[in-house]
Every structure is written in C-alpha cells, then in structure tokens.
Amino acid sequence: MKIDILTLFPEMFASVFQESIIKRALDQKLVEINVINFRDFSQDIHHKVDDTPYGGGNGMVLMCQPIYDCIESIKTKDSKVIMLTPDGKKYEQKIAYDLSKEKHLILLCGHYEGFDERIRKIVDLEISIGDYVLTGGEIPAMVLADSIIRLIPGVIEEESHLVDSFNDQLLDYETYTKPEDFRGMKVPEVLLSGNHQKIDEFRKNSRYNRTKERRPDLLKK
Ligand code: ADE
C-alpha cells in the first residue's frame, strides 16, 4: 500500500513514522509513505495557499488551485482521496479495515478555517476522528495511517488483531503478566491453570462484561 499525506506541516510526521511497528512496516516495504507539502504546488509568486472567505468572516480558507494540482499530479485509478475534517464521517475500526485493502490512499490535511467547498469535489471520502475540533488534519491523518497500517497483512501477527477491541463490537479481554501477586492484587486463578478451554471461556466473559460495563452502546449495535 502507498499512503500520500498532503499537508502544510510535513515536519509534524517525522517522528511518528520512525518508531516501532510503523517503522518496521516501512523498512519491510509493506507500506510506502510520502509526506507532500501542497504549498509547493501553489502558482502564486508568494506560494500562497489560502485566502479570506467570500462573504466575510474570520480566518483563512484553503484555496482550490494548490490542492487540485497536487492531487491531480499523484492520483491514479487506484487512489482513494480522503479529506480529514470534523464534518466527516465518524472514524471507526470497520473503516480502518476497509481502507487497509486499498492500494493507494491520499490523506488531505486542512488547517485554518477550512477548505474551499469546491475541494470536496475531488475527494472520495471525508473522515472525522471524533466530535471535537483540532487545529488541523495532521493528527487525524496519523491516526488513520497508524490504524490502517497495523491491519496490512504481515505488519503484526494476524491473530493479534482478530481479538482487537471493536472487531466484533466487543472490547478486549483483561490481561496480566508477572508477578502473580502485586501488592495483594492477584492474577485470576484460571489464567494460571493451563486449562485452555477454561481460559477461553474466561476471556470471552471478560470481553462481554467489560463491554457491558464500559460501552453498553456497542452491545446495542
Ligand atoms: N480537523 C480538525 N478536527 C478534526 C477532526 N476531529 N477529525 C478530522 N479532522 C479534523
């Protein structure tokens, strides 16, 4: 998979993709990431990318020309163009799964007061990572990239995302590691029993009970 990230702040991405699982996926060429500054596509002599809104009002609005030219220079028939915006469809694991099967994602990060409405015509999907407003689309783009890359076959063990929270509308089960007793808090006996049938049952119940307690909305889905 190839992921192109279109942003005015490319430096924000440097450390995020150079650590841990994402770094390994890049090194193993399971994914290719390009961070592109769409200011480089501005035809304005001062490399302007935004202007004041028609009709008046606060802030600056991202202009069509640099973003259209940038997207048109990289887009192919296999590309899916995604705009990060608080007005978009609410992001969830199911969308991450669907997007992990794409060949080429173009993630468009906004800043300032927003995008010229006509930019939406060149976009396939608008995504919001939640009902709150961030200063720009960069952190949402990192959230998408991270959640999608870990689902690409070979990036992590297949089994470990089969039991991910949200996969089947249930949260993950409780887990413990050494020691067996920490300040009087003991690891549930069944996990020490070696009885795999009982352990599976315990984990199934743990997933259900945690979901019921913390996210009853998921059980209703
Ligand atoms: N840009 C600013 N806030 C955002 C959000 N919540 N989701 C996606 N993009 C954004």
PDB file of C-alpha atoms and ligand atoms in Angstrom:
ATOM      1  CA  MET A   1       0.000   0.000   0.000  1.00  0.00           C
ATOM      2  CA  LYS A   2       1.058   3.571  -0.686  1.00  0.00           C
ATOM      3  CA  ILE A   3      -0.076   6.460   1.554  1.00  0.00           C
ATOM      4  CA  ASP A   4       0.474  10.047   0.394  1.00  0.00           C
ATOM      5  CA  ILE A   5      -0.135  12.689   3.062  1.00  0.00           C
ATOM      6  CA  LEU A   6      -0.824  16.227   1.827  1.00  0.00           C
ATOM      7  CA  THR A   7      -0.035  18.838   4.463  1.00  0.00           C
ATOM      8  CA  LEU A   8       1.403  22.313   5.072  1.00  0.00           C
ATOM      9  CA  PHE A   9       3.368  20.937   8.062  1.00  0.00           C
ATOM     10  CA  PRO A  10       5.371  17.910   6.867  1.00  0.00           C
ATOM     11  CA  GLU A  11       7.779  18.051   9.825  1.00  0.00           C
ATOM     12  CA  MET A  12       4.964  17.002  12.157  1.00  0.00           C
ATOM     13  CA  PHE A  13       5.119  13.467  10.722  1.00  0.00           C
ATOM     14  CA  ALA A  14       8.842  12.753  11.066  1.00  0.00           C
ATOM     15  CA  SER A  15       8.960  11.040  14.464  1.00  0.00           C
ATOM     16  CA  VAL A  16       5.584   9.274  14.274  1.00  0.00           C
ATOM     17  CA  PHE A  17       6.572   7.047  11.370  1.00  0.00           C
ATOM     18  CA  GLN A  18      10.118   6.391  12.581  1.00  0.00           C
ATOM     19  CA  GLU A  19       9.296   4.274  15.604  1.00  0.00           C
ATOM     20  CA  SER A  20       8.049   0.821  16.468  1.00  0.00           C
ATOM     21  CA  ILE A  21       5.616  -1.107  14.247  1.00  0.00           C
ATOM     22  CA  ILE A  22       5.163   1.581  11.583  1.00  0.00           C
ATOM     23  CA  LYS A  23       8.930   1.918  11.148  1.00  0.00           C
ATOM     24  CA  ARG A  24       9.225  -1.862  10.753  1.00  0.00           C
ATOM     25  CA  ALA A  25       6.407  -1.903   8.183  1.00  0.00           C
ATOM     26  CA  LEU A  26       8.205   0.828   6.216  1.00  0.00           C
ATOM     27  CA  ASP A  27      11.567  -0.981   6.455  1.00  0.00           C
ATOM     28  CA  GLN A  28       9.931  -4.204   5.235  1.00  0.00           C
ATOM     29  CA  LYS A  29       8.303  -2.266   2.374  1.00  0.00           C
ATOM     30  CA  LEU A  30       4.842  -3.411   3.429  1.00  0.00           C
ATOM     31  CA  VAL A  31       3.820   0.230   3.117  1.00  0.00           C
ATOM     32  CA  GLU A  32       5.270   3.347   1.485  1.00  0.00           C
ATOM     33  CA  ILE A  33       4.522   6.772   2.975  1.00  0.00           C
ATOM     34  CA  ASN A  34       5.179  10.103   1.247  1.00  0.00           C
ATOM     35  CA  VAL A  35       4.582  13.382   3.040  1.00  0.00           C
ATOM     36  CA  ILE A  36       3.951  16.129   0.497  1.00  0.00           C
ATOM     37  CA  ASN A  37       3.776  19.872   1.160  1.00  0.00           C
ATOM     38  CA  PHE A  38       0.989  21.105  -1.100  1.00  0.00           C
ATOM     39  CA  ARG A  39       2.353  24.651  -0.785  1.00  0.00           C
ATOM     40  CA  ASP A  40       4.953  23.503  -3.349  1.00  0.00           C
ATOM     41  CA  PHE A  41       2.093  23.331  -5.892  1.00  0.00           C
ATOM     42  CA  SER A  42       0.942  26.918  -5.409  1.00  0.00           C
ATOM     43  CA  GLN A  43       1.137  29.004  -8.589  1.00  0.00           C
ATOM     44  CA  ASP A  44       1.170  32.207  -6.548  1.00  0.00           C
ATOM     45  CA  ILE A  45       4.529  34.034  -6.521  1.00  0.00           C
ATOM     46  CA  HIS A  46       4.410  34.097  -2.730  1.00  0.00           C
ATOM     47  CA  HIS A  47       3.352  30.406  -2.575  1.00  0.00           C
ATOM     48  CA  LYS A  48       0.038  31.411  -1.064  1.00  0.00           C
ATOM     49  CA  VAL A  49      -2.353  28.522  -0.303  1.00  0.00           C
ATOM     50  CA  ASP A  50      -5.204  30.321   1.463  1.00  0.00           C
ATOM     51  CA  ASP A  51      -7.276  33.490   1.286  1.00  0.00           C
ATOM     52  CA  THR A  52     -10.087  35.326   3.059  1.00  0.00           C
ATOM     53  CA  PRO A  53     -13.623  33.892   2.809  1.00  0.00           C
ATOM     54  CA  TYR A  54     -16.080  35.349   0.292  1.00  0.00           C
ATOM     55  CA  GLY A  55     -18.947  36.949   2.191  1.00  0.00           C
ATOM     56  CA  GLY A  56     -16.631  37.922   5.051  1.00  0.00           C
ATOM     57  CA  GLY A  57     -15.929  36.215   8.337  1.00  0.00           C
ATOM     58  CA  ASN A  58     -12.983  35.073  10.396  1.00  0.00           C
ATOM     59  CA  GLY A  59      -9.891  33.202   9.340  1.00  0.00           C
ATOM     60  CA  MET A  60      -8.439  31.980   6.107  1.00  0.00           C
ATOM     61  CA  VAL A  61      -9.777  29.344   3.709  1.00  0.00           C
ATOM     62  CA  LEU A  62      -7.606  26.844   1.802  1.00  0.00           C
ATOM     63  CA  MET A  63      -7.729  27.584  -1.942  1.00  0.00           C
ATOM     64  CA  CYS A  64      -8.559  25.100  -4.700  1.00  0.00           C
ATOM     65  CA  GLN A  65      -5.571  25.509  -7.027  1.00  0.00           C
ATOM     66  CA  PRO A  66      -2.638  24.098  -4.954  1.00  0.00           C
ATOM     67  CA  ILE A  67      -4.709  21.177  -3.651  1.00  0.00           C
ATOM     68  CA  TYR A  68      -6.240  20.285  -7.054  1.00  0.00           C
ATOM     69  CA  ASP A  69      -2.829  20.439  -8.766  1.00  0.00           C
ATOM     70  CA  CYS A  70      -1.179  18.383  -6.023  1.00  0.00           C
ATOM     71  CA  ILE A  71      -3.866  15.667  -6.035  1.00  0.00           C
ATOM     72  CA  GLU A  72      -4.026  15.521  -9.845  1.00  0.00           C
ATOM     73  CA  SER A  73      -0.248  15.026 -10.029  1.00  0.00           C
ATOM     74  CA  ILE A  74      -0.346  11.851  -7.858  1.00  0.00           C
ATOM     75  CA  LYS A  75      -3.819  10.398  -8.364  1.00  0.00           C
ATOM     76  CA  THR A  76      -4.297   7.180 -10.371  1.00  0.00           C
ATOM     77  CA  LYS A  77      -7.327   4.958 -10.942  1.00  0.00           C
ATOM     78  CA  ASP A  78      -6.365   3.064  -7.754  1.00  0.00           C
ATOM     79  CA  SER A  79      -6.323   6.129  -5.496  1.00  0.00           C
ATOM     80  CA  LYS A  80      -8.780   6.965  -2.751  1.00  0.00           C
ATOM     81  CA  VAL A  81      -8.689  10.629  -1.716  1.00  0.00           C
ATOM     82  CA  ILE A  82      -9.622  11.223   1.935  1.00  0.00           C
ATOM     83  CA  MET A  83     -10.166  14.645   3.482  1.00  0.00           C
ATOM     84  CA  LEU A  84      -9.668  14.947   7.265  1.00  0.00           C
ATOM     85  CA  THR A  85     -12.352  17.237   8.615  1.00  0.00           C
ATOM     86  CA  PRO A  86     -14.561  17.492  11.714  1.00  0.00           C
ATOM     87  CA  ASP A  87     -17.536  17.466   9.277  1.00  0.00           C
ATOM     88  CA  GLY A  88     -16.648  13.985   8.001  1.00  0.00           C
ATOM     89  CA  LYS A  89     -17.955  10.507   8.685  1.00  0.00           C
ATOM     90  CA  LYS A  90     -17.038   9.325  12.212  1.00  0.00           C
ATOM     91  CA  TYR A  91     -13.978   7.056  12.056  1.00  0.00           C
ATOM     92  CA  GLU A  92     -14.184   3.514  13.436  1.00  0.00           C
ATOM     93  CA  GLN A  93     -12.415   0.142  13.158  1.00  0.00           C
ATOM     94  CA  LYS A  94     -14.663  -1.065  10.322  1.00  0.00           C
ATOM     95  CA  ILE A  95     -13.497   1.878   8.155  1.00  0.00           C
ATOM     96  CA  ALA A  96      -9.852   1.104   9.045  1.00  0.00           C
ATOM     97  CA  TYR A  97     -10.408  -2.495   7.833  1.00  0.00           C
ATOM     98  CA  ASP A  98     -11.988  -1.380   4.576  1.00  0.00           C
ATOM     99  CA  LEU A  99      -9.224   1.172   3.916  1.00  0.00           C
ATOM    100  CA  SER A 100      -6.465  -1.375   4.706  1.00  0.00           C
ATOM    101  CA  LYS A 101      -7.490  -3.182   1.489  1.00  0.00           C
ATOM    102  CA  GLU A 102      -6.900  -0.127  -0.739  1.00  0.00           C
ATOM    103  CA  LYS A 103      -3.794   0.232  -2.926  1.00  0.00           C
ATOM    104  CA  HIS A 104      -3.282   3.991  -2.632  1.00  0.00           C
ATOM    105  CA  LEU A 105      -4.597   6.434  -0.041  1.00  0.00           C
ATOM    106  CA  ILE A 106      -4.231  10.196  -0.365  1.00  0.00           C
ATOM    107  CA  LEU A 107      -4.837  11.889   3.010  1.00  0.00           C
ATOM    108  CA  LEU A 108      -5.587  15.603   2.776  1.00  0.00           C
ATOM    109  CA  CYS A 109      -4.913  17.637   5.920  1.00  0.00           C
ATOM    110  CA  GLY A 110      -6.551  21.031   6.349  1.00  0.00           C
ATOM    111  CA  HIS A 111      -5.656  23.925   8.586  1.00  0.00           C
ATOM    112  CA  TYR A 112      -7.148  27.362   9.334  1.00  0.00           C
ATOM    113  CA  GLU A 113     -10.890  27.891   8.889  1.00  0.00           C
ATOM    114  CA  GLY A 114     -11.301  25.049   6.423  1.00  0.00           C
ATOM    115  CA  PHE A 115     -11.380  24.143   2.763  1.00  0.00           C
ATOM    116  CA  ASP A 116     -12.953  25.939  -0.193  1.00  0.00           C
ATOM    117  CA  GLU A 117     -16.149  23.915  -0.655  1.00  0.00           C
ATOM    118  CA  ARG A 118     -15.149  23.029  -4.252  1.00  0.00           C
ATOM    119  CA  ILE A 119     -12.204  20.952  -2.957  1.00  0.00           C
ATOM    120  CA  ARG A 120     -14.802  18.399  -1.804  1.00  0.00           C
ATOM    121  CA  LYS A 121     -15.449  17.565  -5.480  1.00  0.00           C
ATOM    122  CA  ILE A 122     -12.006  15.943  -5.822  1.00  0.00           C
ATOM    123  CA  VAL A 123     -12.366  13.942  -2.578  1.00  0.00           C
ATOM    124  CA  ASP A 124     -13.813  10.389  -2.290  1.00  0.00           C
ATOM    125  CA  LEU A 125     -14.360  10.294   1.469  1.00  0.00           C
ATOM    126  CA  GLU A 126     -14.420  12.791   4.355  1.00  0.00           C
ATOM    127  CA  ILE A 127     -13.388  11.477   7.779  1.00  0.00           C
ATOM    128  CA  SER A 128     -13.643  12.906  11.304  1.00  0.00           C
ATOM    129  CA  ILE A 129     -11.801  11.145  14.133  1.00  0.00           C
ATOM    130  CA  GLY A 130     -14.326  12.380  16.708  1.00  0.00           C
ATOM    131  CA  ASP A 131     -16.649  15.150  17.744  1.00  0.00           C
ATOM    132  CA  TYR A 132     -14.024  17.710  18.706  1.00  0.00           C
ATOM    133  CA  VAL A 133     -12.069  20.255  16.685  1.00  0.00           C
ATOM    134  CA  LEU A 134      -8.298  20.008  16.316  1.00  0.00           C
ATOM    135  CA  THR A 135      -6.012  22.700  14.905  1.00  0.00           C
ATOM    136  CA  GLY A 136      -5.525  20.706  11.725  1.00  0.00           C
ATOM    137  CA  GLY A 137      -5.880  17.371   9.970  1.00  0.00           C
ATOM    138  CA  GLU A 138      -2.319  16.196  10.692  1.00  0.00           C
ATOM    139  CA  ILE A 139      -3.031  14.304  13.920  1.00  0.00           C
ATOM    140  CA  PRO A 140      -6.173  12.716  12.377  1.00  0.00           C
ATOM    141  CA  ALA A 141      -4.037  11.647   9.362  1.00  0.00           C
ATOM    142  CA  MET A 142      -1.568   9.996  11.775  1.00  0.00           C
ATOM    143  CA  VAL A 143      -4.474   8.219  13.484  1.00  0.00           C
ATOM    144  CA  LEU A 144      -5.724   6.874  10.145  1.00  0.00           C
ATOM    145  CA  ALA A 145      -2.264   5.855   8.930  1.00  0.00           C
ATOM    146  CA  ASP A 146      -1.422   4.039  12.184  1.00  0.00           C
ATOM    147  CA  SER A 147      -4.757   2.209  12.483  1.00  0.00           C
ATOM    148  CA  ILE A 148      -4.681   1.156   8.805  1.00  0.00           C
ATOM    149  CA  ILE A 149      -1.015   0.131   8.557  1.00  0.00           C
ATOM    150  CA  ARG A 150      -1.275  -2.296  11.510  1.00  0.00           C
ATOM    151  CA  LEU A 151      -4.007  -4.156   9.588  1.00  0.00           C
ATOM    152  CA  ILE A 152      -1.910  -4.688   6.444  1.00  0.00           C
ATOM    153  CA  PRO A 153      -1.087  -8.420   6.247  1.00  0.00           C
ATOM    154  CA  GLY A 154       2.388  -9.115   7.677  1.00  0.00           C
ATOM    155  CA  VAL A 155       2.652  -5.927   9.775  1.00  0.00           C
ATOM    156  CA  ILE A 156       1.551  -7.577  13.025  1.00  0.00           C
ATOM    157  CA  GLU A 157       0.608 -11.170  13.767  1.00  0.00           C
ATOM    158  CA  GLU A 158      -2.774 -11.856  12.177  1.00  0.00           C
ATOM    159  CA  GLU A 159      -4.068 -13.380  15.428  1.00  0.00           C
ATOM    160  CA  SER A 160      -3.424 -10.286  17.465  1.00  0.00           C
ATOM    161  CA  HIS A 161      -5.895  -8.157  15.554  1.00  0.00           C
ATOM    162  CA  LEU A 162      -8.530 -10.875  15.455  1.00  0.00           C
ATOM    163  CA  VAL A 163      -9.200 -10.135  19.130  1.00  0.00           C
ATOM    164  CA  ASP A 164      -8.795  -6.359  18.893  1.00  0.00           C
ATOM    165  CA  SER A 165     -11.302  -4.226  20.694  1.00  0.00           C
ATOM    166  CA  PHE A 166     -14.172  -3.280  18.331  1.00  0.00           C
ATOM    167  CA  ASN A 167     -13.538  -6.102  15.859  1.00  0.00           C
ATOM    168  CA  ASP A 168     -16.816  -7.744  16.714  1.00  0.00           C
ATOM    169  CA  GLN A 169     -18.306  -4.863  18.707  1.00  0.00           C
ATOM    170  CA  LEU A 170     -16.612  -6.111  21.902  1.00  0.00           C
ATOM    171  CA  LEU A 171     -13.751  -4.597  23.881  1.00  0.00           C
ATOM    172  CA  ASP A 172     -10.578  -6.590  24.503  1.00  0.00           C
ATOM    173  CA  TYR A 173     -10.302  -9.017  27.455  1.00  0.00           C
ATOM    174  CA  GLU A 174      -8.291  -8.265  30.617  1.00  0.00           C
ATOM    175  CA  THR A 175      -4.625  -9.363  30.595  1.00  0.00           C
ATOM    176  CA  TYR A 176      -1.937  -9.884  33.253  1.00  0.00           C
ATOM    177  CA  THR A 177       1.785 -10.583  33.377  1.00  0.00           C
ATOM    178  CA  LYS A 178       4.324 -11.404  36.139  1.00  0.00           C
ATOM    179  CA  PRO A 179       4.212 -11.308  39.151  1.00  0.00           C
ATOM    180  CA  GLU A 180       1.227 -13.441  40.166  1.00  0.00           C
ATOM    181  CA  ASP A 181       0.674 -11.210  43.194  1.00  0.00           C
ATOM    182  CA  PHE A 182       1.351  -7.482  43.064  1.00  0.00           C
ATOM    183  CA  ARG A 183       0.622  -5.647  46.334  1.00  0.00           C
ATOM    184  CA  GLY A 184      -2.073  -8.176  47.181  1.00  0.00           C
ATOM    185  CA  MET A 185      -3.727  -7.920  43.739  1.00  0.00           C
ATOM    186  CA  LYS A 186      -3.773 -11.478  42.410  1.00  0.00           C
ATOM    187  CA  VAL A 187      -3.930 -12.774  38.854  1.00  0.00           C
ATOM    188  CA  PRO A 188      -7.231 -14.692  38.339  1.00  0.00           C
ATOM    189  CA  GLU A 189      -6.632 -18.353  39.213  1.00  0.00           C
ATOM    190  CA  VAL A 190      -7.976 -19.679  35.924  1.00  0.00           C
ATOM    191  CA  LEU A 191      -5.173 -17.961  33.935  1.00  0.00           C
ATOM    192  CA  LEU A 192      -2.602 -19.993  35.893  1.00  0.00           C
ATOM    193  CA  SER A 193      -4.497 -23.268  35.444  1.00  0.00           C
ATOM    194  CA  GLY A 194      -3.210 -24.219  31.987  1.00  0.00           C
ATOM    195  CA  ASN A 195      -6.778 -25.253  31.083  1.00  0.00           C
ATOM    196  CA  HIS A 196      -7.205 -23.600  27.689  1.00  0.00           C
ATOM    197  CA  GLN A 197     -10.902 -24.238  27.418  1.00  0.00           C
ATOM    198  CA  LYS A 198     -11.485 -22.507  30.764  1.00  0.00           C
ATOM    199  CA  ILE A 199      -9.122 -19.671  29.797  1.00  0.00           C
ATOM    200  CA  ASP A 200     -11.014 -19.098  26.517  1.00  0.00           C
ATOM    201  CA  GLU A 201     -14.268 -19.022  28.452  1.00  0.00           C
ATOM    202  CA  PHE A 202     -12.827 -16.555  30.993  1.00  0.00           C
ATOM    203  CA  ARG A 203     -11.662 -14.259  28.198  1.00  0.00           C
ATOM    204  CA  LYS A 204     -14.983 -14.432  26.385  1.00  0.00           C
ATOM    205  CA  ASN A 205     -16.787 -13.452  29.574  1.00  0.00           C
ATOM    206  CA  SER A 206     -14.211 -10.751  30.276  1.00  0.00           C
ATOM    207  CA  ARG A 207     -14.838  -9.173  26.852  1.00  0.00           C
ATOM    208  CA  TYR A 208     -18.597  -9.259  27.307  1.00  0.00           C
ATOM    209  CA  ASN A 209     -18.586  -7.918  30.894  1.00  0.00           C
ATOM    210  CA  ARG A 210     -16.146  -5.101  30.126  1.00  0.00           C
ATOM    211  CA  THR A 211     -18.184  -4.044  27.113  1.00  0.00           C
ATOM    212  CA  LYS A 212     -21.419  -4.128  29.106  1.00  0.00           C
ATOM    213  CA  GLU A 213     -19.877  -2.027  31.866  1.00  0.00           C
ATOM    214  CA  ARG A 214     -17.876   0.478  29.799  1.00  0.00           C
ATOM    215  CA  ARG A 215     -19.502   0.668  26.376  1.00  0.00           C
ATOM    216  CA  PRO A 216     -23.089  -0.651  26.510  1.00  0.00           C
ATOM    217  CA  ASP A 217     -23.718   1.283  23.266  1.00  0.00           C
ATOM    218  CA  LEU A 218     -21.538  -1.277  21.427  1.00  0.00           C
ATOM    219  CA  LEU A 219     -23.755  -4.195  22.526  1.00  0.00           C
ATOM    220  CA  LYS A 220     -26.814  -2.434  21.118  1.00  0.00           C
ATOM    221  CA  LYS A 221     -25.259  -2.186  17.634  1.00  0.00           C
TER     222      LYS A 221
HETATM  223  N1  ADE B   1      -9.553  18.502  11.657  1.00  0.00           N
HETATM  224  C1  ADE B   1      -9.831  19.210  12.770  1.00  0.00           C
HETATM  225  N2  ADE B   1     -10.524  18.471  13.645  1.00  0.00           N
HETATM  226  C2  ADE B   1     -10.682  17.224  13.077  1.00  0.00           C
HETATM  227  C3  ADE B   1     -11.311  16.024  13.487  1.00  0.00           C
HETATM  228  N3  ADE B   1     -11.933  15.912  14.658  1.00  0.00           N
HETATM  229  N4  ADE B   1     -11.256  14.968  12.648  1.00  0.00           N
HETATM  230  C4  ADE B   1     -10.649  15.069  11.454  1.00  0.00           C
HETATM  231  N5  ADE B   1     -10.051  16.185  11.006  1.00  0.00           N
HETATM  232  C5  ADE B   1     -10.050  17.260  11.801  1.00  0.00           C
END
